[in-house]
Each structure stands twice: as structure tokens, then as C-alpha cells.
XYZ file of N, CA and C in Angstrom:
759
model
N -11.769 25.174 -179.458
C -10.589 26.010 -179.218
C -9.334 25.218 -179.563
N -8.570 25.718 -180.500
C -7.360 25.040 -180.910
C -6.305 25.100 -179.804
N -5.521 24.032 -179.685
C -4.448 24.012 -178.708
C -3.393 25.047 -179.080
N -2.825 25.746 -178.084
C -1.810 26.770 -178.376
C -0.644 26.240 -179.200
N -0.228 24.999 -178.951
C 0.905 24.446 -179.700
C 0.568 24.318 -181.182
N -0.675 23.938 -181.484
C -1.103 23.813 -182.883
C -1.141 25.189 -183.541
N -1.713 26.167 -182.839
C -1.784 27.536 -183.379
C -0.385 28.089 -183.619
N 0.518 27.865 -182.668
C 1.888 28.362 -182.814
C 2.583 27.728 -184.012
N 2.413 26.419 -184.173
C 3.071 25.718 -185.282
C 2.541 26.181 -186.624
N 1.218 26.276 -186.744
C 0.613 26.715 -188.005
C 0.991 28.161 -188.306
N 0.967 29.015 -187.287
C 1.290 30.426 -187.477
C 2.733 30.604 -187.946
N 3.664 29.964 -187.263
C 5.080 30.124 -187.619
C 5.381 29.521 -188.987
N 4.799 28.364 -189.283
C 5.037 27.738 -190.587
C 4.487 28.604 -191.712
N 3.285 29.150 -191.521
C 2.677 30.013 -192.546
C 3.475 31.289 -192.718
N 3.887 31.878 -191.609
C 4.664 33.111 -191.670
C 5.981 32.894 -192.415
N 6.703 31.845 -192.071
C 7.989 31.570 -192.727
C 7.793 31.288 -194.218
N 6.715 30.588 -194.564
C 6.428 30.323 -195.982
C 6.140 31.617 -196.725
N 5.363 32.522 -196.095
C 5.020 33.787 -196.742
C 6.250 34.668 -196.943
N 7.174 34.648 -195.984
C 8.360 35.515 -196.057
C 9.438 34.927 -196.954
N 9.705 33.627 -196.789
C 10.860 33.033 -197.473
C 10.482 32.182 -198.688
N 9.217 31.801 -198.793
C 8.799 31.010 -199.946
C 9.074 31.680 -201.278
N 8.724 32.984 -201.408
C 8.986 33.659 -202.687
C 10.467 33.662 -203.070
N 11.347 33.734 -202.080
C 12.784 33.772 -202.390
C 13.251 32.460 -203.013
N 12.569 31.369 -202.691
C 12.930 30.077 -203.266
C 12.251 29.844 -204.606
N 11.002 30.287 -204.719
C 10.229 30.001 -205.923
C 10.437 31.022 -207.037
N 10.688 32.272 -206.693
C 10.814 33.298 -207.731
C 11.864 32.976 -208.789
N 13.085 32.547 -208.392
C 14.077 32.213 -209.438
C 13.621 31.065 -210.327
N 12.917 30.104 -209.740
C 12.452 28.962 -210.540
C 11.364 29.375 -211.523
N 10.530 30.339 -211.096
C 9.423 30.781 -211.946
C 9.790 31.969 -212.830
N 11.000 32.504 -212.639
C 11.412 33.661 -213.425
C 10.713 34.940 -213.025
N 10.259 35.022 -211.779
C 9.551 36.209 -211.301
C 10.538 37.151 -210.615
N 10.524 38.426 -211.023
C 11.336 39.461 -210.381
C 10.374 40.486 -209.796
N 10.111 40.445 -208.473
C 9.095 41.322 -207.885
C 9.284 42.792 -208.195
N 10.537 43.253 -208.224
C 10.802 44.663 -208.482
C 10.426 45.110 -209.881
N 10.267 44.152 -210.796
C 9.913 44.488 -212.174
C 8.418 44.353 -212.452
N 7.650 43.953 -211.454
C 6.208 43.818 -211.641
C 5.547 45.185 -211.642
N 4.537 45.367 -212.479
C 3.763 46.589 -212.468
C 2.856 46.643 -211.253
N 2.130 47.753 -211.077
C 1.251 47.892 -209.905
C 0.246 46.752 -209.760
N -0.359 46.332 -210.878
C -1.347 45.252 -210.800
C -0.668 43.930 -210.458
N 0.424 43.637 -211.138
C 1.151 42.399 -210.863
C 1.681 42.360 -209.447
N 2.193 43.485 -208.971
C 2.693 43.559 -207.601
C 1.570 43.325 -206.603
N 0.403 43.912 -206.872
C -0.731 43.750 -205.964
C -1.163 42.288 -205.888
N -1.220 41.617 -207.034
C -1.593 40.207 -207.039
C -0.553 39.360 -206.317
N 0.701 39.681 -206.553
C 1.808 38.950 -205.929
C 1.754 39.077 -204.412
N 1.619 40.311 -203.909
C 1.586 40.548 -202.474
C 0.308 39.973 -201.857
N -0.816 40.100 -202.555
C -2.073 39.572 -202.032
C -1.995 38.051 -201.873
N -1.289 37.398 -202.777
C -1.159 35.948 -202.703
C -0.303 35.531 -201.509
N 0.879 36.101 -201.412
C 1.833 35.636 -200.405
C 1.552 36.203 -199.013
N 1.312 37.503 -198.912
C 1.270 38.149 -197.601
C -0.137 38.263 -197.027
N -1.149 38.110 -197.868
C -2.525 38.123 -197.368
C -3.180 36.752 -197.536
N -3.019 36.158 -198.704
C -3.695 34.903 -199.001
C -3.278 33.764 -198.082
N -1.976 33.588 -197.876
C -1.515 32.491 -197.026
C -1.991 32.629 -195.579
N -1.834 33.815 -194.942
C -2.385 33.947 -193.584
C -3.889 33.703 -193.520
N -4.614 34.180 -194.526
C -6.064 33.970 -194.523
C -6.414 32.486 -194.612
N -5.712 31.749 -195.446
C -5.960 30.317 -195.554
C -5.632 29.603 -194.249
N -4.538 30.007 -193.614
C -4.153 29.387 -192.341
C -5.209 29.659 -191.269
N -5.687 30.890 -191.197
C -6.698 31.237 -190.199
C -8.024 30.547 -190.483
N -8.362 30.422 -191.764
C -9.586 29.708 -192.120
C -9.497 28.249 -191.693
N -8.315 27.649 -191.858
C -8.135 26.272 -191.425
C -8.204 26.115 -189.915
N -7.739 27.118 -189.190
C -7.741 27.050 -187.722
C -9.114 27.339 -187.124
N -9.805 28.367 -187.669
C -11.012 28.854 -187.004
C -12.258 28.898 -187.893
N -12.103 28.658 -189.190
C -13.216 28.811 -190.108
C -13.175 30.166 -190.801
N -13.808 30.259 -191.968
C -13.704 31.466 -192.787
C -14.308 32.697 -192.113
N -15.309 32.518 -191.272
C -15.943 33.671 -190.628
C -15.015 34.385 -189.649
N -13.994 33.701 -189.182
C -13.099 34.293 -188.196
C -11.857 34.922 -188.824
N -11.714 34.823 -190.122
C -10.485 35.294 -190.757
C -10.265 36.785 -190.542
N -11.240 37.615 -190.910
C -11.057 39.065 -190.800
C -10.907 39.530 -189.361
N -11.730 39.043 -188.409
C -11.494 39.434 -187.024
C -10.120 39.021 -186.502
N -9.670 37.819 -186.876
C -8.364 37.361 -186.400
C -7.221 38.204 -186.954
N -7.390 38.740 -188.155
C -6.358 39.605 -188.745
C -6.422 41.032 -188.217
N -7.477 41.377 -187.495
C -7.633 42.743 -187.007
C -8.296 43.666 -188.001
N -8.897 43.112 -189.050
C -9.494 43.933 -190.113
C -10.909 44.393 -189.780
N -11.505 43.884 -188.708
C -12.865 44.265 -188.364
C -12.908 45.530 -187.509
N -11.767 46.070 -187.163
C -11.713 47.294 -186.363
C -12.076 48.501 -187.228
N -12.151 49.672 -186.607
C -12.572 50.889 -187.305
C -11.501 51.378 -188.285
N -11.852 51.353 -189.571
C -10.946 51.874 -190.596
C -10.791 53.385 -190.450
N -11.882 54.070 -190.114
C -11.842 55.518 -189.969
C -10.882 55.973 -188.890
N -10.850 55.261 -187.774
C -9.917 55.610 -186.700
C -8.474 55.487 -187.179
N -8.175 54.401 -187.878
C -6.824 54.213 -188.392
C -6.446 55.267 -189.411
N -7.377 55.596 -190.309
C -7.117 56.606 -191.325
C -6.873 57.973 -190.695
N -7.686 58.335 -189.715
C -7.518 59.627 -189.048
C -6.192 59.696 -188.310
N -5.836 58.638 -187.607
C -4.544 58.605 -186.912
C -3.399 58.733 -187.902
N -3.500 58.014 -189.025
C -2.431 58.075 -190.014
C -2.251 59.457 -190.598
N -3.352 60.109 -190.948
C -3.280 61.442 -191.554
C -2.785 62.495 -190.560
N -3.369 62.498 -189.364
C -3.022 63.534 -188.382
C -1.587 63.379 -187.895
N -1.203 62.165 -187.551
C 0.121 61.953 -186.958
C 1.254 62.139 -187.956
N 0.993 61.936 -189.249
C 2.067 62.105 -190.239
C 2.097 63.502 -190.850
N 1.248 64.413 -190.361
C 1.288 65.787 -190.865
C 2.659 66.442 -190.699
N 3.360 66.243 -189.565
C 4.710 66.829 -189.468
C 5.636 66.384 -190.595
N 5.555 65.134 -191.002
C 6.396 64.657 -192.095
C 5.990 65.302 -193.410
N 4.697 65.331 -193.690
C 4.229 65.921 -194.949
C 4.622 67.397 -195.036
N 4.319 68.175 -194.010
C 4.588 69.613 -194.051
C 6.087 69.899 -193.986
N 6.804 69.157 -193.172
C 8.244 69.367 -193.069
C 8.975 69.038 -194.352
N 8.627 67.915 -194.959
C 9.274 67.528 -196.211
C 8.892 68.473 -197.339
N 7.652 68.938 -197.315
C 7.213 69.900 -198.332
C 8.017 71.187 -198.246
N 8.396 71.588 -197.027
C 9.139 72.825 -196.834
C 10.628 72.675 -197.129
N 11.187 71.501 -196.898
C 12.649 71.351 -196.934
C 13.186 70.527 -198.102
N 12.376 69.675 -198.688
C 12.879 68.764 -199.709
C 12.132 68.954 -201.026
N 12.827 68.801 -202.147
C 12.136 68.906 -203.447
C 11.247 67.697 -203.694
N 10.211 67.924 -204.473
C 9.343 66.814 -204.872
C 10.137 65.893 -205.791
N 9.873 64.612 -205.707
C 10.599 63.652 -206.529
C 10.502 64.004 -208.012
N 11.583 63.766 -208.727
C 11.622 64.052 -210.159
C 11.258 62.837 -211.007
N 10.914 61.745 -210.367
C 10.545 60.554 -211.119
C 9.256 60.781 -211.902
N 9.127 60.093 -213.010
C 7.922 60.223 -213.830
C 6.699 59.706 -213.085
N 5.546 60.239 -213.452
C 4.304 59.886 -212.773
C 4.045 58.394 -212.667
N 4.129 57.629 -213.769
C 3.882 56.178 -213.674
C 4.864 55.467 -212.749
N 6.110 55.946 -212.735
C 7.106 55.344 -211.843
C 6.754 55.629 -210.389
N 6.371 56.871 -210.103
C 5.973 57.239 -208.748
C 4.767 56.422 -208.302
N 3.787 56.286 -209.185
C 2.591 55.519 -208.853
C 2.944 54.066 -208.531
N 3.812 53.480 -209.346
C 4.237 52.102 -209.088
C 4.988 51.979 -207.778
N 5.868 52.951 -207.496
C 6.622 52.931 -206.244
C 5.701 53.069 -205.036
N 4.678 53.916 -205.159
C 3.745 54.103 -204.050
C 2.923 52.839 -203.799
N 2.543 52.160 -204.873
C 1.794 50.910 -204.696
C 2.655 49.884 -203.974
N 3.909 49.742 -204.428
C 4.786 48.740 -203.827
C 5.296 49.174 -202.454
N 5.825 50.399 -202.384
C 6.548 50.825 -201.190
C 5.728 51.499 -200.120
N 4.503 51.910 -200.445
C 3.664 52.555 -199.437
C 2.422 51.705 -199.149
N 1.595 51.499 -200.174
C 0.351 50.758 -199.962
C 0.611 49.341 -199.476
N 1.419 48.586 -200.250
C 1.624 47.192 -199.872
C 2.607 47.032 -198.741
N 3.540 47.967 -198.576
C 4.413 47.915 -197.406
C 3.586 48.071 -196.145
N 2.606 48.985 -196.176
C 1.766 49.188 -195.010
C 0.754 48.077 -194.807
N -0.054 47.812 -195.830
C -1.107 46.813 -195.701
C -0.535 45.401 -195.554
N 0.399 45.049 -196.427
C 0.942 43.693 -196.419
C 1.782 43.393 -195.190
N 2.733 44.282 -194.878
C 3.619 44.025 -193.745
C 2.872 44.068 -192.423
N 1.993 45.031 -192.247
C 1.266 45.108 -190.977
C 0.312 43.933 -190.812
N -0.315 43.489 -191.884
C -1.201 42.337 -191.788
C -0.424 41.080 -191.441
N 0.698 40.849 -192.119
C 1.456 39.622 -191.899
C 2.193 39.640 -190.563
N 2.908 40.735 -190.286
C 3.737 40.788 -189.079
C 2.925 41.072 -187.821
N 2.072 42.085 -187.868
C 1.326 42.460 -186.673
C -0.010 41.722 -186.583
N -0.852 41.826 -187.602
C -2.160 41.212 -187.522
C -2.097 39.703 -187.389
N -1.226 39.061 -188.155
C -1.162 37.598 -188.155
C -0.166 37.059 -187.128
N 1.118 37.356 -187.293
C 2.137 36.759 -186.429
C 1.975 37.226 -184.982
N 2.000 38.547 -184.764
C 1.853 39.058 -183.408
C 0.482 38.707 -182.832
N -0.573 38.883 -183.640
C -1.920 38.630 -183.145
C -2.112 37.203 -182.668
N -1.625 36.228 -183.430
C -1.817 34.837 -183.039
C -0.921 34.437 -181.871
N 0.343 34.836 -181.905
C 1.243 34.437 -180.826
C 0.872 35.101 -179.502
N 0.419 36.342 -179.556
C 0.079 37.050 -178.323
C -1.317 36.696 -177.828
N -2.310 36.752 -178.698
C -3.689 36.595 -178.239
C -4.101 35.134 -178.089
N -3.583 34.256 -178.943
C -4.026 32.863 -178.919
C -3.042 31.944 -178.187
N -1.752 32.111 -178.502
C -0.746 31.257 -177.865
C -0.383 31.791 -176.481
N -0.685 33.063 -176.244
C -0.437 33.746 -174.971
C 1.050 33.941 -174.699
N 1.841 34.188 -175.755
C 3.212 34.622 -175.543
C 3.186 35.971 -174.822
N 4.179 36.275 -173.978
C 4.260 37.627 -173.413
C 4.326 38.651 -174.540
N 3.578 39.757 -174.408
C 3.456 40.690 -175.526
C 4.793 41.291 -175.917
N 5.645 41.590 -174.928
C 6.933 42.195 -175.259
C 7.817 41.217 -176.012
N 7.839 39.971 -175.588
C 8.629 38.948 -176.293
C 8.126 38.787 -177.716
N 6.814 38.771 -177.882
C 6.237 38.615 -179.226
C 6.616 39.785 -180.118
N 6.548 40.993 -179.591
C 6.928 42.179 -180.362
C 8.401 42.125 -180.746
N 9.253 41.683 -179.819
C 10.691 41.616 -180.115
C 10.979 40.581 -181.212
N 10.254 39.472 -181.188
C 10.457 38.440 -182.216
C 10.064 38.959 -183.591
N 8.838 39.482 -183.705
C 8.388 39.923 -185.030
C 9.143 41.155 -185.485
N 9.575 42.015 -184.556
C 10.326 43.209 -184.943
C 11.716 42.842 -185.443
N 12.323 41.818 -184.843
C 13.634 41.373 -185.308
C 13.584 40.844 -186.725
N 12.557 40.032 -187.021
C 12.394 39.507 -188.383
C 12.063 40.641 -189.342
N 11.204 41.551 -188.893
C 10.819 42.715 -189.702
C 12.054 43.537 -190.070
N 12.951 43.735 -189.102
C 14.144 44.553 -189.345
C 15.097 43.892 -190.339
N 15.321 42.587 -190.188
C 16.258 41.917 -191.095
C 15.738 41.912 -192.533
N 14.424 42.013 -192.693
C 13.861 42.061 -194.037
C 14.140 43.355 -194.774
N 14.692 44.359 -194.073
C 15.000 45.644 -194.695
C 16.505 45.849 -194.906
N 17.293 44.811 -194.678
C 18.742 44.952 -194.821
C 19.175 45.223 -196.258
N 18.300 44.929 -197.226
C 18.646 45.197 -198.624
C 18.897 46.680 -198.860
N 18.442 47.549 -197.950
C 18.628 48.986 -198.107
C 20.028 49.438 -197.701
N 20.817 48.551 -197.102
C 22.149 48.929 -196.633
C 23.210 48.565 -197.668
N 24.374 49.214 -197.552
C 25.466 48.946 -198.491
C 26.791 48.691 -197.786
N 26.841 48.829 -196.467
C 28.030 48.490 -195.699
C 27.607 48.188 -194.268
N 28.580 47.864 -193.413
C 28.260 47.456 -192.049
C 27.586 48.565 -191.260
N 28.075 49.793 -191.418
C 27.506 50.910 -190.656
C 26.061 51.180 -191.066
N 25.810 51.197 -192.374
C 24.437 51.450 -192.827
C 23.522 50.290 -192.466
N 24.068 49.053 -192.469
C 23.265 47.903 -192.072
C 22.836 48.024 -190.612
N 23.776 48.451 -189.760
C 23.446 48.626 -188.341
C 22.392 49.709 -188.172
N 22.520 50.786 -188.943
C 21.537 51.865 -188.861
C 20.164 51.437 -189.321
N 20.108 50.718 -190.451
C 18.825 50.241 -190.972
C 18.178 49.268 -189.987
N 18.983 48.375 -189.405
C 18.457 47.442 -188.417
C 17.863 48.175 -187.220
N 18.590 49.175 -186.734
C 18.129 49.914 -185.552
C 16.814 50.638 -185.839
N 16.744 51.309 -186.994
C 15.546 52.089 -187.328
C 14.348 51.175 -187.557
N 14.534 50.112 -188.336
C 13.399 49.251 -188.666
C 12.988 48.381 -187.478
N 13.953 47.982 -186.645
C 13.591 47.232 -185.445
C 12.759 48.105 -184.506
N 13.201 49.340 -184.317
C 12.435 50.268 -183.477
C 11.041 50.501 -184.063
N 10.982 50.624 -185.406
C 9.691 50.798 -186.056
C 8.779 49.602 -185.830
N 9.336 48.398 -185.872
C 8.538 47.204 -185.633
C 7.981 47.164 -184.218
N 8.811 47.543 -183.244
C 8.354 47.590 -181.856
C 7.235 48.622 -181.706
N 7.414 49.774 -182.322
C 6.418 50.854 -182.252
C 5.100 50.430 -182.890
N 5.153 49.860 -184.093
C 3.929 49.407 -184.755
C 3.223 48.329 -183.935
N 4.002 47.414 -183.359
C 3.400 46.371 -182.537
C 2.728 46.939 -181.297
N 3.354 47.924 -180.682
C 2.769 48.567 -179.499
C 1.487 49.308 -179.867
N 1.480 49.959 -181.019
C 0.266 50.650 -181.463
C -0.878 49.663 -181.682
N -0.581 48.555 -182.317
C -1.623 47.557 -182.572
C -2.194 47.018 -181.266
N -1.314 46.693 -180.326
C -1.779 46.188 -179.037
C -2.575 47.251 -178.285
N -2.111 48.501 -178.328
C -2.737 49.560 -177.548
C -4.129 49.922 -178.068
N -4.290 49.963 -179.390
C -5.566 50.339 -179.987
C -6.452 49.128 -180.271
N -5.858 47.939 -180.301
C -6.575 46.737 -180.736
C -7.215 46.999 -182.102
N -6.465 47.679 -182.952
C -6.958 48.117 -184.260
C -5.791 48.091 -185.235
N -5.792 47.129 -186.151
C -4.672 46.995 -187.089
C -4.559 48.187 -188.024
N -5.687 48.876 -188.282
C -5.652 49.977 -189.246
C -4.843 51.167 -188.744
N -4.611 51.257 -187.456
C -3.769 52.351 -186.941
C -2.334 52.193 -187.447
N -1.642 51.069 -187.190
C -0.300 50.935 -187.771
C -0.298 50.847 -189.295
N -1.355 50.297 -189.891
C -1.401 50.204 -191.357
C -1.319 51.590 -191.978
N -2.211 52.510 -191.568
C -2.238 53.822 -192.206
C -1.037 54.682 -191.814
N -0.543 54.541 -190.597
C 0.694 55.252 -190.249
C 1.838 54.790 -191.149
N 1.948 53.490 -191.342
C 2.990 52.916 -192.192
C 2.840 53.404 -193.638
N 1.614 53.366 -194.146
C 1.361 53.771 -195.531
C 1.727 55.239 -195.746
N 1.227 56.132 -194.893
C 1.458 57.562 -195.097
C 2.911 57.955 -194.839
N 3.545 57.356 -193.843
C 4.960 57.660 -193.599
C 5.805 57.290 -194.809
N 5.575 56.108 -195.357
C 6.318 55.695 -196.542
C 5.982 56.565 -197.748
N 4.708 56.943 -197.871
C 4.299 57.746 -199.025
C 4.959 59.112 -199.007
N 4.958 59.804 -197.868
C 5.592 61.134 -197.802
C 7.099 61.012 -198.036
N 7.694 59.958 -197.520
C 9.130 59.733 -197.717
C 9.446 59.566 -199.197
N 8.549 58.918 -199.934
C 8.811 58.620 -201.338
C 8.421 59.757 -202.275
N 7.497 60.601 -201.875
C 7.054 61.690 -202.736
C 8.055 62.847 -202.775
N 8.968 62.864 -201.811
C 9.992 63.918 -201.771
C 11.374 63.280 -201.812
N 12.354 64.067 -202.215
C 13.733 63.572 -202.298
C 14.347 63.596 -200.907
N 13.919 62.657 -200.074
C 14.362 62.631 -198.675
C 15.609 61.775 -198.525
N 15.514 60.496 -198.900
C 16.640 59.578 -198.749
C 16.353 58.318 -199.540
N 17.418 57.587 -199.885
C 17.263 56.322 -200.604
C 17.080 55.137 -199.664
N 17.295 55.329 -198.361
C 17.179 54.239 -197.404
C 16.272 54.662 -196.254
N 16.081 53.738 -195.307
C 15.228 54.023 -194.147
C 15.908 54.941 -193.145
N 17.206 55.232 -193.330
C 17.932 56.035 -192.343
C 17.572 57.514 -192.434
N 17.797 58.109 -193.618
C 17.501 59.528 -193.781
C 18.535 60.419 -193.105
N 18.372 61.756 -193.282
C 19.292 62.699 -192.647
C 18.653 63.279 -191.385
N 19.293 64.295 -190.819
C 18.842 64.833 -189.542
C 17.419 65.363 -189.629
N 17.141 66.235 -190.627
C 15.813 66.836 -190.722
C 14.746 65.816 -191.067
N 15.099 64.844 -191.875
C 14.136 63.787 -192.187
C 13.699 63.075 -190.920
N 14.652 62.849 -190.029
C 14.338 62.127 -188.798
C 13.699 63.024 -187.745
N 13.951 64.310 -187.790
C 13.271 65.226 -186.869
C 11.764 65.125 -187.064
N 11.326 65.188 -188.311
C 9.890 65.140 -188.588
C 9.331 63.736 -188.377
N 10.146 62.727 -188.596
C 9.699 61.364 -188.318
C 9.500 61.167 -186.809
N 10.412 61.707 -186.007
C 10.272 61.611 -184.551
C 9.038 62.369 -184.076
N 8.748 63.520 -184.692
C 7.531 64.258 -184.337
C 6.282 63.429 -184.621
N 6.288 62.731 -185.740
C 5.160 61.854 -186.073
C 5.008 60.753 -185.028
N 6.104 60.125 -184.666
C 6.059 59.068 -183.657
C 5.580 59.636 -182.320
N 6.094 60.819 -181.955
C 5.685 61.446 -180.703
C 4.191 61.732 -180.660
N 3.645 62.233 -181.771
C 2.204 62.484 -181.830
C 1.409 61.195 -181.660
N 1.847 60.139 -182.317
C 1.122 58.872 -182.220
C 1.160 58.325 -180.798
N 2.301 58.487 -180.131
C 2.416 58.023 -178.743
C 1.506 58.846 -177.837
N 1.486 60.158 -178.036
C 0.647 61.028 -177.207
C -0.831 60.692 -177.381
N -1.282 60.535 -178.630
C -2.678 60.186 -178.882
C -3.022 58.811 -178.307
N -2.073 57.882 -178.404
C -2.329 56.531 -177.903
C -2.444 56.520 -176.386
N -1.570 57.239 -175.700
C -1.653 57.310 -174.240
C -2.950 57.984 -173.801
N -3.364 59.020 -174.539
C -4.642 59.672 -174.238
C -5.790 58.691 -174.416
N -5.748 57.941 -175.509
C -6.795 56.966 -175.789
C -6.861 55.901 -174.695
N -5.699 55.428 -174.249
C -5.681 54.396 -173.218
C -6.256 54.906 -171.897
N -6.051 56.173 -171.602
C -6.562 56.731 -170.345
C -8.072 56.927 -170.385
N -8.621 57.177 -171.579
C -10.037 57.544 -171.664
C -10.948 56.441 -172.193
N -10.411 55.350 -172.704
C -11.275 54.309 -173.235
C -11.862 53.488 -172.097
N -12.967 52.831 -172.403
C -13.580 51.930 -171.451
C -12.813 50.606 -171.471
N -12.332 50.124 -170.336
C -11.579 48.866 -170.337
C -12.438 47.691 -170.781
N -11.898 46.869 -171.664
C -12.640 45.699 -172.135
C -12.478 44.565 -171.146
N -13.486 43.702 -171.015
C -13.337 42.518 -170.161
C -12.146 41.689 -170.594
N -11.488 41.066 -169.627
C -10.265 40.311 -169.933
C -10.516 39.222 -170.969
N -11.688 38.600 -170.902
C -11.993 37.525 -171.848
C -12.055 38.038 -173.267
N -12.557 39.287 -173.442
C -12.643 39.858 -174.784
C -11.297 40.341 -175.258
N -10.488 40.874 -174.349
C -9.186 41.435 -174.729
C -8.295 40.382 -175.347
N -8.470 39.126 -174.937
C -7.613 38.057 -175.457
C -8.378 37.137 -176.402
N -9.576 37.559 -176.816
C -10.380 36.694 -177.688
C -9.774 36.578 -179.058
């Protein structure tokens, strides 16, 4: 069993390298992430946001523990069902109120790979599965403090969507709240695929329709987003009331 201080140091160092390393190396290597195609983007994200955490976990616990430590051994079907059902208000509402995007098919496909698939899989794996999972389950940080830490970093990473002080405050508020919500879902279900698929489908519906250029959106965009969040909270509370409680030793394993 690794000492909590060692796990905390390795986790934080790996996380900071994954988040900020590309910003230092990309200019030197001439890499512009926004100009990468779907395949290049997938390789880029897999290297930084999946590969580094996996290597760190393999060094801490061995290769056999990598997927369980990331939360990838949980039920994919449960996460997929939660994502589809809970985001139905967004899909149906946007379909009724907003036009379908006018972007060309290849552009839409590239945007979905970057902004939906990898935003969901990459961000949830790095922020929730890796950072939150290690600090909460292994280092034994209080869960609320851990969620606030990773949500704060998660929110500041979306400031590029703002163009002035007011929009920056709005983007911070929305993405910080989203980080807290995703972290609570992961803890409540003990299943990373629940926040992964919710994140993927929410971003996908947002991008397939002319909803907004930023995470803020307008009134109707947020009405349906709140309905999605409300459904996920209701299902999660129901699940918590009806599931069999796990032994304390397993809950923190």
C-alpha cells in the first residue's frame, strides 16, 4: 500500500503535467491542437489525458490496477443508459427550438470528436477518474474538498470561451457547477461512465444545434440543461436509496 503522501505527490504532478505540459511543449513542437484532424486529436488527447494517468497508476499499483483505479471497470451500459435518458430533454428541446448546425459534415464530425467524445472521455478520466479518484479514495481527502479543487481547475480550463469579465464570470460559474455535479455523480454511482456519457451527450446535442458559442447559452438552452441535471439527480437519489450498501473497506478500495 503506497503512502498517501506519495500518491498525492504523484497524482498532482501527473495531473499538472497533463494539463499544462502541452501548453509549454506545443509551441516548441509547432503543434496547434485546434488544427488537428479527428485522428490526430484522438492520438493527442490519448497521450496527454489518458496515457500519462495510466503510466502514473501503473507505477503506483501495477498495470493490472490501472483500469479499476480510473473507474473504467464499472458498467458501461449503466453509464450509457443514464447519458441517453437524462439528456433527452436537451435533445428534444433543442430539436424543437434551434436549427441544426449549418457546418459541413466533416467539420461537425471533427468538432464532435474534439468537443464531445474527448471532452467527455478525456476530461472525466483525468479530472474525476484520476485526480478525484486518487485524492478521495487513496489519499482520503474529504470528498467535498476534493470536488471543489478539481472543479475549480476544471472551470478555469474553460475560460477561453469568454470574451469579457462578465462572460468569464458566467463561464466560471457554469463550468464550476458542472465540475461539482460530475464529481458528485461519480462518487454516488462509483461508476465513471455515468459522468462520461452525460458529458459526451450534453456536449454533442449542444454542438449539433445552433444553441450557443459558449458554455453559457440562452434561457431556453439552460432550461433544458437544468431538466437534464434534474433527471440525473433524481435517478441518482433513487439509486442511492435502493442499492445495496458496499462494505466500507470496498467503498474506499
